PDB file of C-alpha atoms in Angstrom:
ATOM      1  CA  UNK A   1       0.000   0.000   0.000  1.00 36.00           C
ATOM      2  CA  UNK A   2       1.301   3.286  -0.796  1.00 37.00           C
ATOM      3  CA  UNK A   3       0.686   6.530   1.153  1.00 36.00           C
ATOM      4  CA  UNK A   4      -0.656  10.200  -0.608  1.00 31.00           C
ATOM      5  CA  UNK A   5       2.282  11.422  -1.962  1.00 33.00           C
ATOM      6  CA  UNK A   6       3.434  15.074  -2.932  1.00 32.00           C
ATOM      7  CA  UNK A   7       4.219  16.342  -6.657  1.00 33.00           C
ATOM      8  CA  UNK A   8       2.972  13.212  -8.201  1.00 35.00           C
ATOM      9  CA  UNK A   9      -0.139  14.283  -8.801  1.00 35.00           C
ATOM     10  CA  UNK A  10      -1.636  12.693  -6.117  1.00 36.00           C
ATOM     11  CA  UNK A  11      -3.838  15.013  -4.969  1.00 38.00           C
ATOM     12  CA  UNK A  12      -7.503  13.500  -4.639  1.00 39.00           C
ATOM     13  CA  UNK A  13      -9.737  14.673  -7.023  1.00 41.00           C
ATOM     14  CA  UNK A  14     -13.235  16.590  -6.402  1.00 48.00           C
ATOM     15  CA  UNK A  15     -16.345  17.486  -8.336  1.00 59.00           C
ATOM     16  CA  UNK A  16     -16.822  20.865  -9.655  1.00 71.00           C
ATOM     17  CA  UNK A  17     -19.852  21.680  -6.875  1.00 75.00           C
ATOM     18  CA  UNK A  18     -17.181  20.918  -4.737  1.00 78.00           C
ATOM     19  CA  UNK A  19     -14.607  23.096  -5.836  1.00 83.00           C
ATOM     20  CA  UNK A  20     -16.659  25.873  -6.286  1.00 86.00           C
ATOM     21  CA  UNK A  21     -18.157  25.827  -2.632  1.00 86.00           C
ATOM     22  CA  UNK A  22     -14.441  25.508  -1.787  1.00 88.00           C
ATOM     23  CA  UNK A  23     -13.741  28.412  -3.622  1.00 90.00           C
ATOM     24  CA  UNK A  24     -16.544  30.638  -2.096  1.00 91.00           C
ATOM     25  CA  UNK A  25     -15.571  29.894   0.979  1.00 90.00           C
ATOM     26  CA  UNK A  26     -12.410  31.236   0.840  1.00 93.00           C
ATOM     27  CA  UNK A  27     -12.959  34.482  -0.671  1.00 93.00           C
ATOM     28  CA  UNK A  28     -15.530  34.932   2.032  1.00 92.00           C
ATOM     29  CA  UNK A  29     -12.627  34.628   4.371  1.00 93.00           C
ATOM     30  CA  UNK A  30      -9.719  36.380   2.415  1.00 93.00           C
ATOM     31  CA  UNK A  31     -12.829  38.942   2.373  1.00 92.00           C
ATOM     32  CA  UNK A  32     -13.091  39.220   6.230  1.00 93.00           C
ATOM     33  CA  UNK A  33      -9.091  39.020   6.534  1.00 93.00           C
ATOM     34  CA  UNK A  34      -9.320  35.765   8.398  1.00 93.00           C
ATOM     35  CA  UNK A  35      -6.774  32.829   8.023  1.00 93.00           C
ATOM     36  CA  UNK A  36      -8.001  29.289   8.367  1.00 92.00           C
ATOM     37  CA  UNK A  37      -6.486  29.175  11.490  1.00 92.00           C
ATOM     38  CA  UNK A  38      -8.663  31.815  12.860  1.00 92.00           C
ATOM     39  CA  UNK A  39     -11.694  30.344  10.637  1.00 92.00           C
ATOM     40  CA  UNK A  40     -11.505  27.633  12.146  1.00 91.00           C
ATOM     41  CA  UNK A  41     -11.226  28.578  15.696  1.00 92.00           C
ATOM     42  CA  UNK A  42     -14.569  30.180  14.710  1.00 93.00           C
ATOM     43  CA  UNK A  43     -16.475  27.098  13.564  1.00 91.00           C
ATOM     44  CA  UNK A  44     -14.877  24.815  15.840  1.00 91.00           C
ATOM     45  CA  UNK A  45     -12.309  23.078  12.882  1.00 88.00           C
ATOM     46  CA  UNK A  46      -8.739  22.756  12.324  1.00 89.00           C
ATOM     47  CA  UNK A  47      -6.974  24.809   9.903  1.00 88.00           C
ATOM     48  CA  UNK A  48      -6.166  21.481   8.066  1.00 86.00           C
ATOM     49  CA  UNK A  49      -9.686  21.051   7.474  1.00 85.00           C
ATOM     50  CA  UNK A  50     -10.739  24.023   6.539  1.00 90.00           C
ATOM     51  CA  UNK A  51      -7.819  24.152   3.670  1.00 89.00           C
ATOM     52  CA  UNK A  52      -9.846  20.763   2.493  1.00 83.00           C
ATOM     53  CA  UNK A  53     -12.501  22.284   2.340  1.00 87.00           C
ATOM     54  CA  UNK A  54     -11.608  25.364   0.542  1.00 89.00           C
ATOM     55  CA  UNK A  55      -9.214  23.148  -1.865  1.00 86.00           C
ATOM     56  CA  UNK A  56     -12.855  20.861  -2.736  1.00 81.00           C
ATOM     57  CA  UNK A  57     -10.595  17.921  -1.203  1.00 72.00           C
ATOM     58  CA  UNK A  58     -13.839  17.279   1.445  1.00 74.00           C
ATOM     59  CA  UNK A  59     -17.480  17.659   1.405  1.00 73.00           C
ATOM     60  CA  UNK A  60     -18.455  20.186   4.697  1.00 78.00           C
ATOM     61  CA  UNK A  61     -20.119  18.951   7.649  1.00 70.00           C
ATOM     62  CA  UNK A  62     -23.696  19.820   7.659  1.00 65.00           C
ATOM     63  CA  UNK A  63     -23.148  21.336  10.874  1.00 74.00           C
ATOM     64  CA  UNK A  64     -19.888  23.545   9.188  1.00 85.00           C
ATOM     65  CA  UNK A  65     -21.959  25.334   6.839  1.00 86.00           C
ATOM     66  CA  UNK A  66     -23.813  27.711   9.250  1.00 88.00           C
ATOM     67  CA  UNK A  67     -21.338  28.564  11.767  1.00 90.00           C
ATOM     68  CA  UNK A  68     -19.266  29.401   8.922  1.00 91.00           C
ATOM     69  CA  UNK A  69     -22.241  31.429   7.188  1.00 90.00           C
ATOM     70  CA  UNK A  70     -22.491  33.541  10.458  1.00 92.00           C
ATOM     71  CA  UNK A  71     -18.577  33.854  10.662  1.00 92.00           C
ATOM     72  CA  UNK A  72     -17.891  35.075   7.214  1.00 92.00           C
ATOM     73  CA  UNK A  73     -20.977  37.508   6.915  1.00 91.00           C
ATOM     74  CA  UNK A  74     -24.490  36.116   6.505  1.00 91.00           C
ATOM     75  CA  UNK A  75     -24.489  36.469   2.710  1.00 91.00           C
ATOM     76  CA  UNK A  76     -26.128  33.377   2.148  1.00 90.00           C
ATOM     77  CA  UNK A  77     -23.440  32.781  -0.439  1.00 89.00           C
ATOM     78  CA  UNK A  78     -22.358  29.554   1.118  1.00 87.00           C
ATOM     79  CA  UNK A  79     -25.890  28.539   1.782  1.00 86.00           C
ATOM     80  CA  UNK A  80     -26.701  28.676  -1.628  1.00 85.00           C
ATOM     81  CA  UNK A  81     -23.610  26.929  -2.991  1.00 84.00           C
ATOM     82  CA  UNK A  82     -23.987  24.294  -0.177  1.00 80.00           C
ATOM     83  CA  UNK A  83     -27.321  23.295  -2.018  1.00 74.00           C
ATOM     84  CA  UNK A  84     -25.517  22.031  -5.353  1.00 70.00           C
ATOM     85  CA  UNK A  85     -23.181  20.025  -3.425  1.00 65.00           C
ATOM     86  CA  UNK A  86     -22.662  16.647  -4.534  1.00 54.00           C
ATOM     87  CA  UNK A  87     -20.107  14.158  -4.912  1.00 51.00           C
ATOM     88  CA  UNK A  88     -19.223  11.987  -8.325  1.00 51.00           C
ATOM     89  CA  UNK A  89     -20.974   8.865  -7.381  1.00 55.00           C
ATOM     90  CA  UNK A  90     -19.297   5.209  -7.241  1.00 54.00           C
ATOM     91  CA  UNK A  91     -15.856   6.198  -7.063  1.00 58.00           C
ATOM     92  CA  UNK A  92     -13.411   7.274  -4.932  1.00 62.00           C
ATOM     93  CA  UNK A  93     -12.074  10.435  -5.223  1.00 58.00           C
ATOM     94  CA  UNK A  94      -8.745  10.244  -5.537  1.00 59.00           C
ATOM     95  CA  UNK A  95      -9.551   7.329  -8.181  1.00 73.00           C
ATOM     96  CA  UNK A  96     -11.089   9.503 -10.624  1.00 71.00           C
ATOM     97  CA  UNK A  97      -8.436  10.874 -12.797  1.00 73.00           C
ATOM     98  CA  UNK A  98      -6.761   7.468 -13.069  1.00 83.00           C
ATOM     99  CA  UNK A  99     -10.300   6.153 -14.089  1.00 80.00           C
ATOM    100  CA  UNK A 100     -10.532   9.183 -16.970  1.00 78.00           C
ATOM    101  CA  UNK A 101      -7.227   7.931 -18.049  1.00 84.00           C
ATOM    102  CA  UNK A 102      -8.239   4.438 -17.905  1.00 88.00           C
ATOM    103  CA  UNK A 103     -11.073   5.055 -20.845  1.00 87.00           C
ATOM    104  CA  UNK A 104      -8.384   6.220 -23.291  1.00 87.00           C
ATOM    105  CA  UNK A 105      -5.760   3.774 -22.371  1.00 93.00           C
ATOM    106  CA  UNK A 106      -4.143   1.429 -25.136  1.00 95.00           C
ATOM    107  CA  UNK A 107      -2.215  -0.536 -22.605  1.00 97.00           C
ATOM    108  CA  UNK A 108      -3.269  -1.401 -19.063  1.00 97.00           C
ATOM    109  CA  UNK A 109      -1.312  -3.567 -16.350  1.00 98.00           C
ATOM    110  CA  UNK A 110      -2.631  -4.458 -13.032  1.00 97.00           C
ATOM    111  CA  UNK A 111      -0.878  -6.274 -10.417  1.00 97.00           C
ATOM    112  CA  UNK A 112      -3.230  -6.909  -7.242  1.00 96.00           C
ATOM    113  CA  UNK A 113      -2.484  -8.770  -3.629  1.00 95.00           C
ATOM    114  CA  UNK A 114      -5.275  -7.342  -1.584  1.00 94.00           C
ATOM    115  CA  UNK A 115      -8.601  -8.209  -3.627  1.00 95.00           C
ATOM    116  CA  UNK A 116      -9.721  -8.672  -7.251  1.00 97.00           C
ATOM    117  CA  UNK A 117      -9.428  -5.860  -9.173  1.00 95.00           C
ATOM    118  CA  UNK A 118     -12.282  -3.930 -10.730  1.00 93.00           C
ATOM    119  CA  UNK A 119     -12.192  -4.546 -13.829  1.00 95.00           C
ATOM    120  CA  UNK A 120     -12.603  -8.111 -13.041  1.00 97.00           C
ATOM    121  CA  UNK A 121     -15.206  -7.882  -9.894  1.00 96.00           C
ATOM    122  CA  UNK A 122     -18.337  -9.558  -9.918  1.00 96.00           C
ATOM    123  CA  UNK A 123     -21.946  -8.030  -9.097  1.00 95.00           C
ATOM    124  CA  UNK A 124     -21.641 -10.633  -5.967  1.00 96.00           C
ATOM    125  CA  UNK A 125     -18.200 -10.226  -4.626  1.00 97.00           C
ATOM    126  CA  UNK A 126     -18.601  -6.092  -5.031  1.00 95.00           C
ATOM    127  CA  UNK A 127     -21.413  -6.658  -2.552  1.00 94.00           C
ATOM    128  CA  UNK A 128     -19.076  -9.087  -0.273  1.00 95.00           C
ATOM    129  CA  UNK A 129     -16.641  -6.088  -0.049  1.00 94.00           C
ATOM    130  CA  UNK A 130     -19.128  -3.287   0.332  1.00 92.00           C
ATOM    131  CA  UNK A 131     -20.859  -5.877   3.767  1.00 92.00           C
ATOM    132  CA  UNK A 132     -17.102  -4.919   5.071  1.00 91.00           C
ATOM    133  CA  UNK A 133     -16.600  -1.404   4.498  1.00 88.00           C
ATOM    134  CA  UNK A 134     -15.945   0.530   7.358  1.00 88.00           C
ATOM    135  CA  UNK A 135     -17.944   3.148   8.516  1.00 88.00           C
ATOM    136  CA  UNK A 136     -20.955   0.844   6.878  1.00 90.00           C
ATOM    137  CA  UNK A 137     -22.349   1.936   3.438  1.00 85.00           C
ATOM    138  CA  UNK A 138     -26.189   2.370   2.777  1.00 88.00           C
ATOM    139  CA  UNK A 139     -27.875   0.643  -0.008  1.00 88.00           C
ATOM    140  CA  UNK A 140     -27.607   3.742  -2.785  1.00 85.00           C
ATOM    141  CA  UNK A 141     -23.940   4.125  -1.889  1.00 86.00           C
ATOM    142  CA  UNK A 142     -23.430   0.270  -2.195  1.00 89.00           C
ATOM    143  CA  UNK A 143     -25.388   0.312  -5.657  1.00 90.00           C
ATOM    144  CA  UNK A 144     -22.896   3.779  -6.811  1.00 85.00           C
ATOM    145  CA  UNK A 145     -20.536   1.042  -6.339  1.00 86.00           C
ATOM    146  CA  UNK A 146     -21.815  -1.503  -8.540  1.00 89.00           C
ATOM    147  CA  UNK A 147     -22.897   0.977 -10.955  1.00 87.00           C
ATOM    148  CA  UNK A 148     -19.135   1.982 -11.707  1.00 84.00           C
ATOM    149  CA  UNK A 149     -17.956  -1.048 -11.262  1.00 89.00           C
ATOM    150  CA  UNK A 150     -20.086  -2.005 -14.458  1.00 90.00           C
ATOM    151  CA  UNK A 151     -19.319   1.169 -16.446  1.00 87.00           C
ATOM    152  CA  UNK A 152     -15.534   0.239 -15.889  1.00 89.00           C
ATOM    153  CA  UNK A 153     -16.054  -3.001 -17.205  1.00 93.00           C
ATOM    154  CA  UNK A 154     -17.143  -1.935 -20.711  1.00 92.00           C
ATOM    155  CA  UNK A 155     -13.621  -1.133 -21.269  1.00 93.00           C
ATOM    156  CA  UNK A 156     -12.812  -4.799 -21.661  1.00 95.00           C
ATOM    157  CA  UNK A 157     -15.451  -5.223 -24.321  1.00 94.00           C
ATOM    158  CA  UNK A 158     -15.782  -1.649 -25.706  1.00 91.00           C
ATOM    159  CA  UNK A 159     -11.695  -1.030 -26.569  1.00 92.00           C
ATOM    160  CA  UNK A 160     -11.015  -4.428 -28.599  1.00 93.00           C
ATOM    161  CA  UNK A 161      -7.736  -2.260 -29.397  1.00 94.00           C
ATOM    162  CA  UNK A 162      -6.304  -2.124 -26.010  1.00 96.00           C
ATOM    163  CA  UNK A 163      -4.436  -4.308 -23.901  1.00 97.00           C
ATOM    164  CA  UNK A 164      -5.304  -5.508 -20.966  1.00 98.00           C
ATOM    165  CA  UNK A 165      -2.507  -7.677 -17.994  1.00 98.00           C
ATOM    166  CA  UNK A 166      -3.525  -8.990 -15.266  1.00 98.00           C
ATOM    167  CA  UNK A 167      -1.671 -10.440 -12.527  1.00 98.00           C
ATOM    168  CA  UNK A 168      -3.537 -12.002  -9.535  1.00 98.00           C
ATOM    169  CA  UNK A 169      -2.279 -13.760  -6.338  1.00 98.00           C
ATOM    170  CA  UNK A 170      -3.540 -17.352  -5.949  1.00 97.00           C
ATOM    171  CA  UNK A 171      -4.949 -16.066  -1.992  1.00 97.00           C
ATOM    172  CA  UNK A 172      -7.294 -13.927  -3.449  1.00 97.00           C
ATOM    173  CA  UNK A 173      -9.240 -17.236  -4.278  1.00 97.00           C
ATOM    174  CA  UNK A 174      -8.327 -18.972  -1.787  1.00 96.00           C
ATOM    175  CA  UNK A 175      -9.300 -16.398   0.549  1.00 95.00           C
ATOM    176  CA  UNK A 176     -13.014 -16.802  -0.323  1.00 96.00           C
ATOM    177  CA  UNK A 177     -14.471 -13.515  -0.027  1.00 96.00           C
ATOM    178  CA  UNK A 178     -18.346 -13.897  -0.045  1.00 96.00           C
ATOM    179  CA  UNK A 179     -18.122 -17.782   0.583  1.00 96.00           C
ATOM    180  CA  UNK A 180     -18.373 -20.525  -1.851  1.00 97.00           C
ATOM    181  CA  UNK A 181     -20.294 -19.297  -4.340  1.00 97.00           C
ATOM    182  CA  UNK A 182     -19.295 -16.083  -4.468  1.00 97.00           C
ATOM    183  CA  UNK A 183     -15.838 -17.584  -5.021  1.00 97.00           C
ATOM    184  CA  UNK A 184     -16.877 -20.121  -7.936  1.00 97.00           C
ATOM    185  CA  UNK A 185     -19.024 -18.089  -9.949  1.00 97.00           C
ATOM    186  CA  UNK A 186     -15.639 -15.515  -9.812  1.00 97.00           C
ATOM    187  CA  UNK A 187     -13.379 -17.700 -11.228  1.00 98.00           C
ATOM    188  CA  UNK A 188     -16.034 -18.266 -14.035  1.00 98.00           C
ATOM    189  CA  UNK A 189     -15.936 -14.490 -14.684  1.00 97.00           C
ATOM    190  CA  UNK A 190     -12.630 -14.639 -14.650  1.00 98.00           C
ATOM    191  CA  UNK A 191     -11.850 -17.235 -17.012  1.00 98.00           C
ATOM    192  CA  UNK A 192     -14.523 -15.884 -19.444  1.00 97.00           C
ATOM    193  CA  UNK A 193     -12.779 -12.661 -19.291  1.00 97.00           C
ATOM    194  CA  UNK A 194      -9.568 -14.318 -19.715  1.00 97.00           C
ATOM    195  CA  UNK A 195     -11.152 -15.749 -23.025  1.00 97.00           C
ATOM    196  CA  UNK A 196     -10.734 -12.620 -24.976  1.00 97.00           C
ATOM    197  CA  UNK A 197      -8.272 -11.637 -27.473  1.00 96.00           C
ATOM    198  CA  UNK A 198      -7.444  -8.259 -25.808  1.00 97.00           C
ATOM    199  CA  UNK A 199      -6.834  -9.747 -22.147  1.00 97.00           C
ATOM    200  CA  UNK A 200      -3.880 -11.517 -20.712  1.00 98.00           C
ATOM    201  CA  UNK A 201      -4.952 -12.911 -16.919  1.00 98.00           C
ATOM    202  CA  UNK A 202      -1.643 -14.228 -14.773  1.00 98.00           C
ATOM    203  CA  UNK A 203      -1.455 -16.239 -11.417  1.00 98.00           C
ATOM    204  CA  UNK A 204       1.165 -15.325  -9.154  1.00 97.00           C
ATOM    205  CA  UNK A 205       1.636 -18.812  -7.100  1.00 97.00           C
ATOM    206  CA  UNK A 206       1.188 -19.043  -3.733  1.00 95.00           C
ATOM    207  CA  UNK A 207       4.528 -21.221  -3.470  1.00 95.00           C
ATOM    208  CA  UNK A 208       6.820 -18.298  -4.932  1.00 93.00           C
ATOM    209  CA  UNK A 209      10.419 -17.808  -3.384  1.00 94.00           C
ATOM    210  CA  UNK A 210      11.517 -15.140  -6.068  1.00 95.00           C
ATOM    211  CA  UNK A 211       8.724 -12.084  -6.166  1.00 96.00           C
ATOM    212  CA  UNK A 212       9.232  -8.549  -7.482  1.00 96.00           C
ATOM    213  CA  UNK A 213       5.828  -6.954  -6.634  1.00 95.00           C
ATOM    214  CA  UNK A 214       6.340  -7.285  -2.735  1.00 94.00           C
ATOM    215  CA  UNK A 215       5.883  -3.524  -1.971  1.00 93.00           C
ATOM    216  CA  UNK A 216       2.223  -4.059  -2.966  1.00 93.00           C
ATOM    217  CA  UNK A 217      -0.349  -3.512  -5.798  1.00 95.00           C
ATOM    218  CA  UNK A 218       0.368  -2.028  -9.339  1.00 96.00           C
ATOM    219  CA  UNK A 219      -1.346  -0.273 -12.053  1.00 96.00           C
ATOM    220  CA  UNK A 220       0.594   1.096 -15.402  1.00 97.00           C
ATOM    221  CA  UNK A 221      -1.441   2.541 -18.341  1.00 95.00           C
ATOM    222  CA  UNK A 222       0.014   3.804 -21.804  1.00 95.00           C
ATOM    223  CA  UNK A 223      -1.790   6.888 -23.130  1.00 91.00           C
ATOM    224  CA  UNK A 224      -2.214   6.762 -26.856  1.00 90.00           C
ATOM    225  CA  UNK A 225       0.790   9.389 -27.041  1.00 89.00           C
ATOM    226  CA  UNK A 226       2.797   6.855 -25.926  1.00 93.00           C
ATOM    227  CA  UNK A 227       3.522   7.808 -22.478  1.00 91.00           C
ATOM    228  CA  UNK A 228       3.393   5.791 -19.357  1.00 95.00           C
ATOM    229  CA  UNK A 229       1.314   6.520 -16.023  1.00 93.00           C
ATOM    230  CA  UNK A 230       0.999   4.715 -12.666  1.00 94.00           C
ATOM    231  CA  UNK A 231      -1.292   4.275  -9.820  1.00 93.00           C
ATOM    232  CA  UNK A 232      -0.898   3.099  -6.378  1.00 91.00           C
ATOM    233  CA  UNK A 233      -3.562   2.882  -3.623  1.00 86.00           C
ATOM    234  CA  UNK A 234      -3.403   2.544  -0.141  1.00 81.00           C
ATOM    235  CA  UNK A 235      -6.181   2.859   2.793  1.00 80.00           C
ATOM    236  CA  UNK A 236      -8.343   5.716   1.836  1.00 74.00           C
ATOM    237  CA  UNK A 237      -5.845   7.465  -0.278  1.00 76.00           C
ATOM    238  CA  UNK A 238      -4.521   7.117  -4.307  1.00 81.00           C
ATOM    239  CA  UNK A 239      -1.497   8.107  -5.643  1.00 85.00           C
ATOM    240  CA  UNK A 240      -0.793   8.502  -8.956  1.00 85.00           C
ATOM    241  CA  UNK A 241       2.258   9.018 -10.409  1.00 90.00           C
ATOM    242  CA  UNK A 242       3.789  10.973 -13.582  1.00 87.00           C
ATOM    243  CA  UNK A 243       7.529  11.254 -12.942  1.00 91.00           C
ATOM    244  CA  UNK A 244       8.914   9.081 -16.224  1.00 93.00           C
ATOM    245  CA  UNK A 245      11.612   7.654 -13.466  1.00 95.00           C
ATOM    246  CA  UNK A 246       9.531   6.137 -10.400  1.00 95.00           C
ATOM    247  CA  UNK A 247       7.085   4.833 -13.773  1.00 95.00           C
ATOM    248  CA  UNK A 248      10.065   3.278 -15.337  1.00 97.00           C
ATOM    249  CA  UNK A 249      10.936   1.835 -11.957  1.00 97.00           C
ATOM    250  CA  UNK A 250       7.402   0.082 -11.266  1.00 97.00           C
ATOM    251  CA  UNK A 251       7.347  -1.034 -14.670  1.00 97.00           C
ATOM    252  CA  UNK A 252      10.638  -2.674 -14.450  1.00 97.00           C
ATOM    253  CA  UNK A 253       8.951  -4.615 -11.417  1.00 97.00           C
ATOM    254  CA  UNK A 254       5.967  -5.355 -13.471  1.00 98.00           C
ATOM    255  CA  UNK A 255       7.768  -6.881 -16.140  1.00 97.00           C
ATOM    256  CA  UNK A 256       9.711  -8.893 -13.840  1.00 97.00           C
ATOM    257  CA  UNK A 257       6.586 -10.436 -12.242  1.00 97.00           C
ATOM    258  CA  UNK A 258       5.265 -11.867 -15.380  1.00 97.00           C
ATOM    259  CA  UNK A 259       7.725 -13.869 -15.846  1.00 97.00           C
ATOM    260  CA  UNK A 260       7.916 -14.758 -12.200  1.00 97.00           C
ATOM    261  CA  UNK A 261       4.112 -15.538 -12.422  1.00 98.00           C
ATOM    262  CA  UNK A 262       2.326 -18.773 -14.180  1.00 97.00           C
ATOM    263  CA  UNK A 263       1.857 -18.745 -18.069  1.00 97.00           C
ATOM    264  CA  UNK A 264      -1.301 -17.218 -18.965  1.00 97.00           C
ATOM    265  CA  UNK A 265      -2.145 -21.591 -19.740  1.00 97.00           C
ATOM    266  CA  UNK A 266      -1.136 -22.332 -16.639  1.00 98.00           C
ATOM    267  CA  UNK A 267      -2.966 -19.515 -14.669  1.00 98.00           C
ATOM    268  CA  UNK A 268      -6.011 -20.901 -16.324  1.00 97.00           C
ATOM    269  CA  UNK A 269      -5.689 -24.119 -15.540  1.00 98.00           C
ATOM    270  CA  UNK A 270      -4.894 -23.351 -11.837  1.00 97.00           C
ATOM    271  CA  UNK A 271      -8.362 -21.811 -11.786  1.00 97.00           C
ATOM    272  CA  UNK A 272     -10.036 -24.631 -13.312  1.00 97.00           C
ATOM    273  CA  UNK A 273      -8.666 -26.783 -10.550  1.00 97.00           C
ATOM    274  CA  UNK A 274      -9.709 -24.228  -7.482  1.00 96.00           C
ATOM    275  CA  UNK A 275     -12.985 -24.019  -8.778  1.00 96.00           C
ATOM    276  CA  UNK A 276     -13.270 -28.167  -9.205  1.00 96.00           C
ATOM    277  CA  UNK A 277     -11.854 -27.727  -5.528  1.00 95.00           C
ATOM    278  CA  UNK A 278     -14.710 -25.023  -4.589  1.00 91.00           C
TER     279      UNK A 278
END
């Protein structure tokens, strides 16, 4: 897992209601000559929260918007931009740009240890993840999830052109997120996936004394200029990353693990027996 980094472009992204609340509330304060250090002593928030705020990094409190209101003047400019609030459904925020990217991609490597990527989820095993999530998710939020999960998956079918690499740990399956059947009618997914032309799907063994990818999960794309991007995401946070030398690094690591992982045969074949195991 990788933390929020700085000058990588990591920077979550917002929505534009966001950005322009954040925006109004700042010139309210600049305005008033307040810093967000005295802001927030005035609306009972750290000066680290109110710069997310103002940078459209965090949706307010419902209970910011009014102390804030009387604080910067009563103009009812911050009332009235609180209304259009919203946030992009289904994704995370700091997921979005990659996700943009993703749509015009004509190469696309994913390396994943911690769960099955999107691209590959199914309808069941989203929901398996979402009965975790911590704090708990409510039924629209849980069927944003699904929703963008699906519109992802179009990519697959939609960009014959690109190329899509895959490489999965063996635990994820093993693992058995959502139980049985949640786990066999996966692997079916997956191998059906794995049946088109455009997709490559690797197993990285369980047994495996050589492995490159330790530091955790990797995503690469190739714009159709020709230039390389990558993504790493940790607990509640995304990085990604432009700088042509760290890319060059994580690619040299990718590269490595496919041909540390099985043959794209052999990975299928391994799933054909877990699933006859199932």
């Amino acid at each position: 897992m990788c933390c929020m980094g700085t000058g990588t472009g990591g920077e979550p992204e917002s929505s534009g209601s966001l950005r322009t609340f954040g925006a109004v509330s700042q010139a309210l304060r600049e305005y008033h000559g307040l810093s967000r250090e005295e802001l927030g002593e005035l609306v009972g928030y750290s000066k680290h929260t109110i710069a997310s705020i103002e940078l459209g990094r965090r949706m307010p409190d419902p209970d910011f918007i009014e102390p804030a209101e009387a604080a910067l003047g009563n103009t009812g400019a911050l009332r009235r931009a609180a209304e259009h609030l919203e946030r992009e459904p289904g994704l995370a925020s700091w997921f979005r740009r990659w996700a943009r990217w993703e749509k015009l991609a004509i190469n696309l490597c994913t390396y994943e240890c911690r769960m099955i990527p999107g691209l590959l989820q199914t309808e069941a095993y989203v929901r398996a993840l979402a009965a975790d999530q911590l704090p708990p998710l409510s039924d629209p939020e849980i069927e944003e999830m699904w929703s963008a999960r699906t519109e992802r998956q179009r990519l697959l079918h939609e960009r014959p052109n690109s190329a899509f690499n895959f490489i999965l740990e063996e635990h994820l399956f093993l693992r058995r997120t959502g139980g049985v059947e949640v786990t066999r009618r996966l692997i079916d997914h997956i191998l059906e996936i794995g049946e088109l032309r455009n997709v490559e799907l690797q197993v990285m063994p369980l047994v495996q004394e050589s492995h490159a990818g330790l530091q955790g999960p990797i995503h690469l794309l190739e714009t159709p200029e020709n230039k390389w991007f990558a993504y790493l995401e940790g607990q509640e946070s995304g990085q990604l990353i432009t700088q042509p030398k760290v890319v060059s690094v994580l690619q040299a690591r990718y590269a490595r693990m496919r041909s540390q992982a099985l043959t794209i045969r052999d990975s299928a074949s391994l799933l054909q027996r877990m699933r006859g195991d199932l």
